[in-house]
Amino acid sequence: MSFCCGASMIGTKGTLKHIRTQIHNVPLLFCPVCHRVEVHHLVENEYEILAEYAHGDGAPEVDFQEYVESRDQAELFENCVNNENEEPLDVVRSQIDMALDLLMVAKQMNDAEWEQQLKERLNVLSKRRHKLKSKNTMRGR
């Protein structure tokens, strides 16, 4: 499981820009708290090679899936707690539950710094949950 700032990262595919080349359908991990994005560690080497070759050829855009032997998406994201196909509110709830569990551990360990970090993340996630609930209410869900 990949973590960033106290939250587990979400598995997804997206577009990254390498110098002037856009590379589509790259397996990524995304942090729902700070919005950090990183290339999935299982395809990181392939991404770097493709990015360098595509840039060297002057290609404005390439599709990762066309050039790299695709891995099963289930295999890539099997250790992610959430993925992009889930309902956003469910993802946030899951992240809050995990952060609360970690907060209990931090308290048991008397780790005040970790506790504070987790409380800040819970604050961000709580605000996001409130926004999502408001959107769903406006849509009549």
mmCIF file with all atom_site columns, N, CA and C in Angstrom, residues 68-118:
data_model
loop_
_atom_site.group_PDB
_atom_site.id
_atom_site.type_symbol
_atom_site.label_atom_id
_atom_site.label_alt_id
_atom_site.label_comp_id
_atom_site.label_asym_id
_atom_site.label_entity_id
_atom_site.label_seq_id
_atom_site.pdbx_PDB_ins_code
_atom_site.Cartn_x
_atom_site.Cartn_y
_atom_site.Cartn_z
_atom_site.occupancy
_atom_site.B_iso_or_equiv
_atom_site.pdbx_formal_charge
_atom_site.auth_seq_id
_atom_site.auth_comp_id
_atom_site.auth_asym_id
_atom_site.auth_atom_id
_atom_site.pdbx_PDB_model_num
ATOM 1   N N  . VAL A 1 68  ? 3.908   -0.024 -24.008 1.00 0.00 ? 68  VAL A N  1
ATOM 2   C CA . VAL A 1 68  ? 4.364   -0.827 -22.881 1.00 0.00 ? 68  VAL A CA 1
ATOM 3   C C  . VAL A 1 68  ? 3.401   -1.990 -22.696 1.00 0.00 ? 68  VAL A C  1
ATOM 4   N N  . GLU A 1 69  ? 3.977   -3.187 -22.543 1.00 0.00 ? 69  GLU A N  1
ATOM 5   C CA . GLU A 1 69  ? 3.139   -4.363 -22.322 1.00 0.00 ? 69  GLU A CA 1
ATOM 6   C C  . GLU A 1 69  ? 2.274   -4.103 -21.097 1.00 0.00 ? 69  GLU A C  1
ATOM 7   N N  . SER A 1 70  ? 0.972   -4.158 -21.324 1.00 0.00 ? 70  SER A N  1
ATOM 8   C CA . SER A 1 70  ? 0.081   -3.760 -20.238 1.00 0.00 ? 70  SER A CA 1
ATOM 9   C C  . SER A 1 70  ? -0.013  -4.838 -19.175 1.00 0.00 ? 70  SER A C  1
ATOM 10  N N  . ARG A 1 71  ? -0.048  -4.392 -17.966 1.00 0.00 ? 71  ARG A N  1
ATOM 11  C CA . ARG A 1 71  ? -0.249  -5.279 -16.822 1.00 0.00 ? 71  ARG A CA 1
ATOM 12  C C  . ARG A 1 71  ? -1.726  -5.256 -16.487 1.00 0.00 ? 71  ARG A C  1
ATOM 13  N N  . ASP A 1 72  ? -2.156  -6.293 -15.854 1.00 0.00 ? 72  ASP A N  1
ATOM 14  C CA . ASP A 1 72  ? -3.539  -6.360 -15.422 1.00 0.00 ? 72  ASP A CA 1
ATOM 15  C C  . ASP A 1 72  ? -3.789  -5.247 -14.409 1.00 0.00 ? 72  ASP A C  1
ATOM 16  N N  . GLN A 1 73  ? -4.848  -4.463 -14.643 1.00 0.00 ? 73  GLN A N  1
ATOM 17  C CA . GLN A 1 73  ? -5.140  -3.340 -13.751 1.00 0.00 ? 73  GLN A CA 1
ATOM 18  C C  . GLN A 1 73  ? -5.370  -3.826 -12.324 1.00 0.00 ? 73  GLN A C  1
ATOM 19  N N  . ALA A 1 74  ? -5.975  -4.993 -12.184 1.00 0.00 ? 74  ALA A N  1
ATOM 20  C CA . ALA A 1 74  ? -6.199  -5.543 -10.836 1.00 0.00 ? 74  ALA A CA 1
ATOM 21  C C  . ALA A 1 74  ? -4.861  -5.795 -10.142 1.00 0.00 ? 74  ALA A C  1
ATOM 22  N N  . GLU A 1 75  ? -3.872  -6.275 -10.896 1.00 0.00 ? 75  GLU A N  1
ATOM 23  C CA . GLU A 1 75  ? -2.542  -6.516 -10.330 1.00 0.00 ? 75  GLU A CA 1
ATOM 24  C C  . GLU A 1 75  ? -1.885  -5.203 -9.914  1.00 0.00 ? 75  GLU A C  1
ATOM 25  N N  . LEU A 1 76  ? -2.005  -4.183 -10.771 1.00 0.00 ? 76  LEU A N  1
ATOM 26  C CA . LEU A 1 76  ? -1.371  -2.902 -10.481 1.00 0.00 ? 76  LEU A CA 1
ATOM 27  C C  . LEU A 1 76  ? -1.922  -2.260 -9.214  1.00 0.00 ? 76  LEU A C  1
ATOM 28  N N  . PHE A 1 77  ? -3.230  -2.340 -9.049  1.00 0.00 ? 77  PHE A N  1
ATOM 29  C CA . PHE A 1 77  ? -3.856  -1.603 -7.954  1.00 0.00 ? 77  PHE A CA 1
ATOM 30  C C  . PHE A 1 77  ? -4.388  -2.501 -6.844  1.00 0.00 ? 77  PHE A C  1
ATOM 31  N N  . GLU A 1 78  ? -3.871  -3.760 -6.769  1.00 0.00 ? 78  GLU A N  1
ATOM 32  C CA . GLU A 1 78  ? -4.370  -4.686 -5.767  1.00 0.00 ? 78  GLU A CA 1
ATOM 33  C C  . GLU A 1 78  ? -4.076  -4.234 -4.334  1.00 0.00 ? 78  GLU A C  1
ATOM 34  N N  . ASN A 1 79  ? -3.016  -3.480 -4.126  1.00 0.00 ? 79  ASN A N  1
ATOM 35  C CA . ASN A 1 79  ? -2.695  -3.053 -2.776  1.00 0.00 ? 79  ASN A CA 1
ATOM 36  C C  . ASN A 1 79  ? -3.185  -1.637 -2.453  1.00 0.00 ? 79  ASN A C  1
ATOM 37  N N  . CYS A 1 80  ? -3.983  -1.054 -3.343  1.00 0.00 ? 80  CYS A N  1
ATOM 38  C CA . CYS A 1 80  ? -4.567  0.267  -3.082  1.00 0.00 ? 80  CYS A CA 1
ATOM 39  C C  . CYS A 1 80  ? -5.875  0.084  -2.313  1.00 0.00 ? 80  CYS A C  1
ATOM 40  N N  . VAL A 1 81  ? -6.069  0.881  -1.312  1.00 0.00 ? 81  VAL A N  1
ATOM 41  C CA . VAL A 1 81  ? -7.295  0.810  -0.531  1.00 0.00 ? 81  VAL A CA 1
ATOM 42  C C  . VAL A 1 81  ? -8.481  1.265  -1.369  1.00 0.00 ? 81  VAL A C  1
ATOM 43  N N  . ASN A 1 82  ? -8.270  2.254  -2.211  1.00 0.00 ? 82  ASN A N  1
ATOM 44  C CA . ASN A 1 82  ? -9.328  2.796  -3.064  1.00 0.00 ? 82  ASN A CA 1
ATOM 45  C C  . ASN A 1 82  ? -8.830  2.922  -4.494  1.00 0.00 ? 82  ASN A C  1
ATOM 46  N N  . ASN A 1 83  ? -9.791  3.036  -5.428  1.00 0.00 ? 83  ASN A N  1
ATOM 47  C CA . ASN A 1 83  ? -9.424  3.319  -6.808  1.00 0.00 ? 83  ASN A CA 1
ATOM 48  C C  . ASN A 1 83  ? -10.384 4.344  -7.381  1.00 0.00 ? 83  ASN A C  1
ATOM 49  N N  . GLU A 1 84  ? -10.050 4.866  -8.549  1.00 0.00 ? 84  GLU A N  1
ATOM 50  C CA . GLU A 1 84  ? -10.794 5.977  -9.131  1.00 0.00 ? 84  GLU A CA 1
ATOM 51  C C  . GLU A 1 84  ? -12.226 5.636  -9.502  1.00 0.00 ? 84  GLU A C  1
ATOM 52  N N  . ASN A 1 85  ? -12.551 4.356  -9.636  1.00 0.00 ? 85  ASN A N  1
ATOM 53  C CA . ASN A 1 85  ? -13.890 3.961  -10.060 1.00 0.00 ? 85  ASN A CA 1
ATOM 54  C C  . ASN A 1 85  ? -14.904 4.006  -8.919  1.00 0.00 ? 85  ASN A C  1
ATOM 55  N N  . GLU A 1 86  ? -14.434 4.195  -7.713  1.00 0.00 ? 86  GLU A N  1
ATOM 56  C CA . GLU A 1 86  ? -15.323 4.228  -6.561  1.00 0.00 ? 86  GLU A CA 1
ATOM 57  C C  . GLU A 1 86  ? -16.007 5.590  -6.441  1.00 0.00 ? 86  GLU A C  1
ATOM 58  N N  . GLU A 1 87  ? -17.105 5.584  -5.753  1.00 0.00 ? 87  GLU A N  1
ATOM 59  C CA . GLU A 1 87  ? -17.828 6.825  -5.477  1.00 0.00 ? 87  GLU A CA 1
ATOM 60  C C  . GLU A 1 87  ? -16.923 7.735  -4.629  1.00 0.00 ? 87  GLU A C  1
ATOM 61  N N  . PRO A 1 88  ? -16.718 8.985  -5.027  1.00 0.00 ? 88  PRO A N  1
ATOM 62  C CA . PRO A 1 88  ? -15.814 9.881  -4.285  1.00 0.00 ? 88  PRO A CA 1
ATOM 63  C C  . PRO A 1 88  ? -16.126 9.971  -2.781  1.00 0.00 ? 88  PRO A C  1
ATOM 64  N N  . LEU A 1 89  ? -17.391 9.993  -2.423  1.00 0.00 ? 89  LEU A N  1
ATOM 65  C CA . LEU A 1 89  ? -17.740 10.081 -1.007  1.00 0.00 ? 89  LEU A CA 1
ATOM 66  C C  . LEU A 1 89  ? -17.298 8.824  -0.256  1.00 0.00 ? 89  LEU A C  1
ATOM 67  N N  . ASP A 1 90  ? -17.411 7.667  -0.894  1.00 0.00 ? 90  ASP A N  1
ATOM 68  C CA . ASP A 1 90  ? -16.956 6.416  -0.272  1.00 0.00 ? 90  ASP A CA 1
ATOM 69  C C  . ASP A 1 90  ? -15.442 6.420  -0.080  1.00 0.00 ? 90  ASP A C  1
ATOM 70  N N  . VAL A 1 91  ? -14.726 6.978  -1.059  1.00 0.00 ? 91  VAL A N  1
ATOM 71  C CA . VAL A 1 91  ? -13.269 7.063  -0.960  1.00 0.00 ? 91  VAL A CA 1
ATOM 72  C C  . VAL A 1 91  ? -12.885 7.932  0.240   1.00 0.00 ? 91  VAL A C  1
ATOM 73  N N  . VAL A 1 92  ? -13.526 9.075  0.365   1.00 0.00 ? 92  VAL A N  1
ATOM 74  C CA . VAL A 1 92  ? -13.204 9.986  1.471   1.00 0.00 ? 92  VAL A CA 1
ATOM 75  C C  . VAL A 1 92  ? -13.549 9.338  2.812   1.00 0.00 ? 92  VAL A C  1
ATOM 76  N N  . ARG A 1 93  ? -14.670 8.675  2.892   1.00 0.00 ? 93  ARG A N  1
ATOM 77  C CA . ARG A 1 93  ? -15.046 7.986  4.144   1.00 0.00 ? 93  ARG A CA 1
ATOM 78  C C  . ARG A 1 93  ? -14.009 6.930  4.517   1.00 0.00 ? 93  ARG A C  1
ATOM 79  N N  . SER A 1 94  ? -13.563 6.176  3.540   1.00 0.00 ? 94  SER A N  1
ATOM 80  C CA . SER A 1 94  ? -12.551 5.151  3.779   1.00 0.00 ? 94  SER A CA 1
ATOM 81  C C  . SER A 1 94  ? -11.250 5.780  4.276   1.00 0.00 ? 94  SER A C  1
ATOM 82  N N  . GLN A 1 95  ? -10.868 6.889  3.668   1.00 0.00 ? 95  GLN A N  1
ATOM 83  C CA . GLN A 1 95  ? -9.647  7.591  4.079   1.00 0.00 ? 95  GLN A CA 1
ATOM 84  C C  . GLN A 1 95  ? -9.778  8.135  5.505   1.00 0.00 ? 95  GLN A C  1
ATOM 85  N N  . ILE A 1 96  ? -10.951 8.631  5.836   1.00 0.00 ? 96  ILE A N  1
ATOM 86  C CA . ILE A 1 96  ? -11.188 9.133  7.199   1.00 0.00 ? 96  ILE A CA 1
ATOM 87  C C  . ILE A 1 96  ? -11.092 7.993  8.200   1.00 0.00 ? 96  ILE A C  1
ATOM 88  N N  . ASP A 1 97  ? -11.720 6.865  7.892   1.00 0.00 ? 97  ASP A N  1
ATOM 89  C CA . ASP A 1 97  ? -11.658 5.697  8.789   1.00 0.00 ? 97  ASP A CA 1
ATOM 90  C C  . ASP A 1 97  ? -10.216 5.270  9.040   1.00 0.00 ? 97  ASP A C  1
ATOM 91  N N  . MET A 1 98  ? -9.427  5.226  7.969   1.00 0.00 ? 98  MET A N  1
ATOM 92  C CA . MET A 1 98  ? -8.036  4.815  8.106   1.00 0.00 ? 98  MET A CA 1
ATOM 93  C C  . MET A 1 98  ? -7.251  5.821  8.946   1.00 0.00 ? 98  MET A C  1
ATOM 94  N N  . ALA A 1 99  ? -7.477  7.104  8.704   1.00 0.00 ? 99  ALA A N  1
ATOM 95  C CA . ALA A 1 99  ? -6.765  8.133  9.470   1.00 0.00 ? 99  ALA A CA 1
ATOM 96  C C  . ALA A 1 99  ? -7.147  8.073  10.950  1.00 0.00 ? 99  ALA A C  1
ATOM 97  N N  . LEU A 1 100 ? -8.414  7.780  11.236  1.00 0.00 ? 100 LEU A N  1
ATOM 98  C CA . LEU A 1 100 ? -8.835  7.648  12.631  1.00 0.00 ? 100 LEU A CA 1
ATOM 99  C C  . LEU A 1 100 ? -8.158  6.455  13.307  1.00 0.00 ? 100 LEU A C  1
ATOM 100 N N  . ASP A 1 101 ? -8.046  5.346  12.565  1.00 0.00 ? 101 ASP A N  1
ATOM 101 C CA . ASP A 1 101 ? -7.342  4.174  13.103  1.00 0.00 ? 101 ASP A CA 1
ATOM 102 C C  . ASP A 1 101 ? -5.887  4.516  13.401  1.00 0.00 ? 101 ASP A C  1
ATOM 103 N N  . LEU A 1 102 ? -5.250  5.224  12.480  1.00 0.00 ? 102 LEU A N  1
ATOM 104 C CA . LEU A 1 102 ? -3.855  5.613  12.684  1.00 0.00 ? 102 LEU A CA 1
ATOM 105 C C  . LEU A 1 102 ? -3.720  6.600  13.842  1.00 0.00 ? 102 LEU A C  1
ATOM 106 N N  . LEU A 1 103 ? -4.716  7.453  14.014  1.00 0.00 ? 103 LEU A N  1
ATOM 107 C CA . LEU A 1 103 ? -4.691  8.413  15.119  1.00 0.00 ? 103 LEU A CA 1
ATOM 108 C C  . LEU A 1 103 ? -4.693  7.684  16.467  1.00 0.00 ? 103 LEU A C  1
ATOM 109 N N  . MET A 1 104 ? -5.465  6.616  16.551  1.00 0.00 ? 104 MET A N  1
ATOM 110 C CA . MET A 1 104 ? -5.479  5.820  17.795  1.00 0.00 ? 104 MET A CA 1
ATOM 111 C C  . MET A 1 104 ? -4.089  5.234  18.059  1.00 0.00 ? 104 MET A C  1
ATOM 112 N N  . VAL A 1 105 ? -3.434  4.753  17.014  1.00 0.00 ? 105 VAL A N  1
ATOM 113 C CA . VAL A 1 105 ? -2.088  4.194  17.164  1.00 0.00 ? 105 VAL A CA 1
ATOM 114 C C  . VAL A 1 105 ? -1.117  5.285  17.609  1.00 0.00 ? 105 VAL A C  1
ATOM 115 N N  . ALA A 1 106 ? -1.204  6.450  16.984  1.00 0.00 ? 106 ALA A N  1
ATOM 116 C CA . ALA A 1 106 ? -0.320  7.563  17.346  1.00 0.00 ? 106 ALA A CA 1
ATOM 117 C C  . ALA A 1 106 ? -0.503  7.954  18.811  1.00 0.00 ? 106 ALA A C  1
ATOM 118 N N  . LYS A 1 107 ? -1.759  7.950  19.267  1.00 0.00 ? 107 LYS A N  1
ATOM 119 C CA . LYS A 1 107 ? -2.023  8.287  20.680  1.00 0.00 ? 107 LYS A CA 1
ATOM 120 C C  . LYS A 1 107 ? -1.439  7.233  21.605  1.00 0.00 ? 107 LYS A C  1
ATOM 121 N N  . GLN A 1 108 ? -1.585  5.965  21.239  1.00 0.00 ? 108 GLN A N  1
ATOM 122 C CA . GLN A 1 108 ? -1.036  4.885  22.067  1.00 0.00 ? 108 GLN A CA 1
ATOM 123 C C  . GLN A 1 108 ? 0.484   4.962  22.141  1.00 0.00 ? 108 GLN A C  1
ATOM 124 N N  . MET A 1 109 ? 1.099   5.429  21.066  1.00 0.00 ? 109 MET A N  1
ATOM 125 C CA . MET A 1 109 ? 2.552   5.545  21.025  1.00 0.00 ? 109 MET A CA 1
ATOM 126 C C  . MET A 1 109 ? 3.037   6.866  21.618  1.00 0.00 ? 109 MET A C  1
ATOM 127 N N  . ASN A 1 110 ? 2.109   7.723  22.022  1.00 0.00 ? 110 ASN A N  1
ATOM 128 C CA . ASN A 1 110 ? 2.444   9.053  22.535  1.00 0.00 ? 110 ASN A CA 1
ATOM 129 C C  . ASN A 1 110 ? 3.288   9.852  21.541  1.00 0.00 ? 110 ASN A C  1
ATOM 130 N N  . ASP A 1 111 ? 2.925   9.753  20.270  1.00 0.00 ? 111 ASP A N  1
ATOM 131 C CA . ASP A 1 111 ? 3.637   10.470 19.215  1.00 0.00 ? 111 ASP A CA 1
ATOM 132 C C  . ASP A 1 111 ? 2.835   11.728 18.857  1.00 0.00 ? 111 ASP A C  1
ATOM 133 N N  . ALA A 1 112 ? 3.124   12.811 19.567  1.00 0.00 ? 112 ALA A N  1
ATOM 134 C CA . ALA A 1 112 ? 2.365   14.054 19.409  1.00 0.00 ? 112 ALA A CA 1
ATOM 135 C C  . ALA A 1 112 ? 2.489   14.639 18.002  1.00 0.00 ? 112 ALA A C  1
ATOM 136 N N  . GLU A 1 113 ? 3.665   14.526 17.387  1.00 0.00 ? 113 GLU A N  1
ATOM 137 C CA . GLU A 1 113 ? 3.861   15.085 16.045  1.00 0.00 ? 113 GLU A CA 1
ATOM 138 C C  . GLU A 1 113 ? 2.997   14.337 15.020  1.00 0.00 ? 113 GLU A C  1
ATOM 139 N N  . TRP A 1 114 ? 2.987   13.012 15.103  1.00 0.00 ? 114 TRP A N  1
ATOM 140 C CA . TRP A 1 114 ? 2.182   12.216 14.186  1.00 0.00 ? 114 TRP A CA 1
ATOM 141 C C  . TRP A 1 114 ? 0.687   12.482 14.401  1.00 0.00 ? 114 TRP A C  1
ATOM 142 N N  . GLU A 1 115 ? 0.313   12.600 15.691  1.00 0.00 ? 115 GLU A N  1
ATOM 143 C CA . GLU A 1 115 ? -1.087  12.927 16.018  1.00 0.00 ? 115 GLU A CA 1
ATOM 144 C C  . GLU A 1 115 ? -1.510  14.225 15.339  1.00 0.00 ? 115 GLU A C  1
ATOM 145 N N  . GLN A 1 116 ? -0.669  15.239 15.440  1.00 0.00 ? 116 GLN A N  1
ATOM 146 C CA . GLN A 1 116 ? -0.984  16.537 14.845  1.00 0.00 ? 116 GLN A CA 1
ATOM 147 C C  . GLN A 1 116 ? -1.116  16.435 13.335  1.00 0.00 ? 116 GLN A C  1
ATOM 148 N N  . GLN A 1 117 ? -0.204  15.700 12.690  1.00 0.00 ? 117 GLN A N  1
ATOM 149 C CA . GLN A 1 117 ? -0.271  15.510 11.239  1.00 0.00 ? 117 GLN A CA 1
ATOM 150 C C  . GLN A 1 117 ? -1.578  14.820 10.845  1.00 0.00 ? 117 GLN A C  1
ATOM 151 N N  . LEU A 1 118 ? -1.946  13.801 11.588  1.00 0.00 ? 118 LEU A N  1
ATOM 152 C CA . LEU A 1 118 ? -3.178  13.072 11.282  1.00 0.00 ? 118 LEU A CA 1
ATOM 153 C C  . LEU A 1 118 ? -4.408  13.945 11.503  1.00 0.00 ? 118 LEU A C  1
#
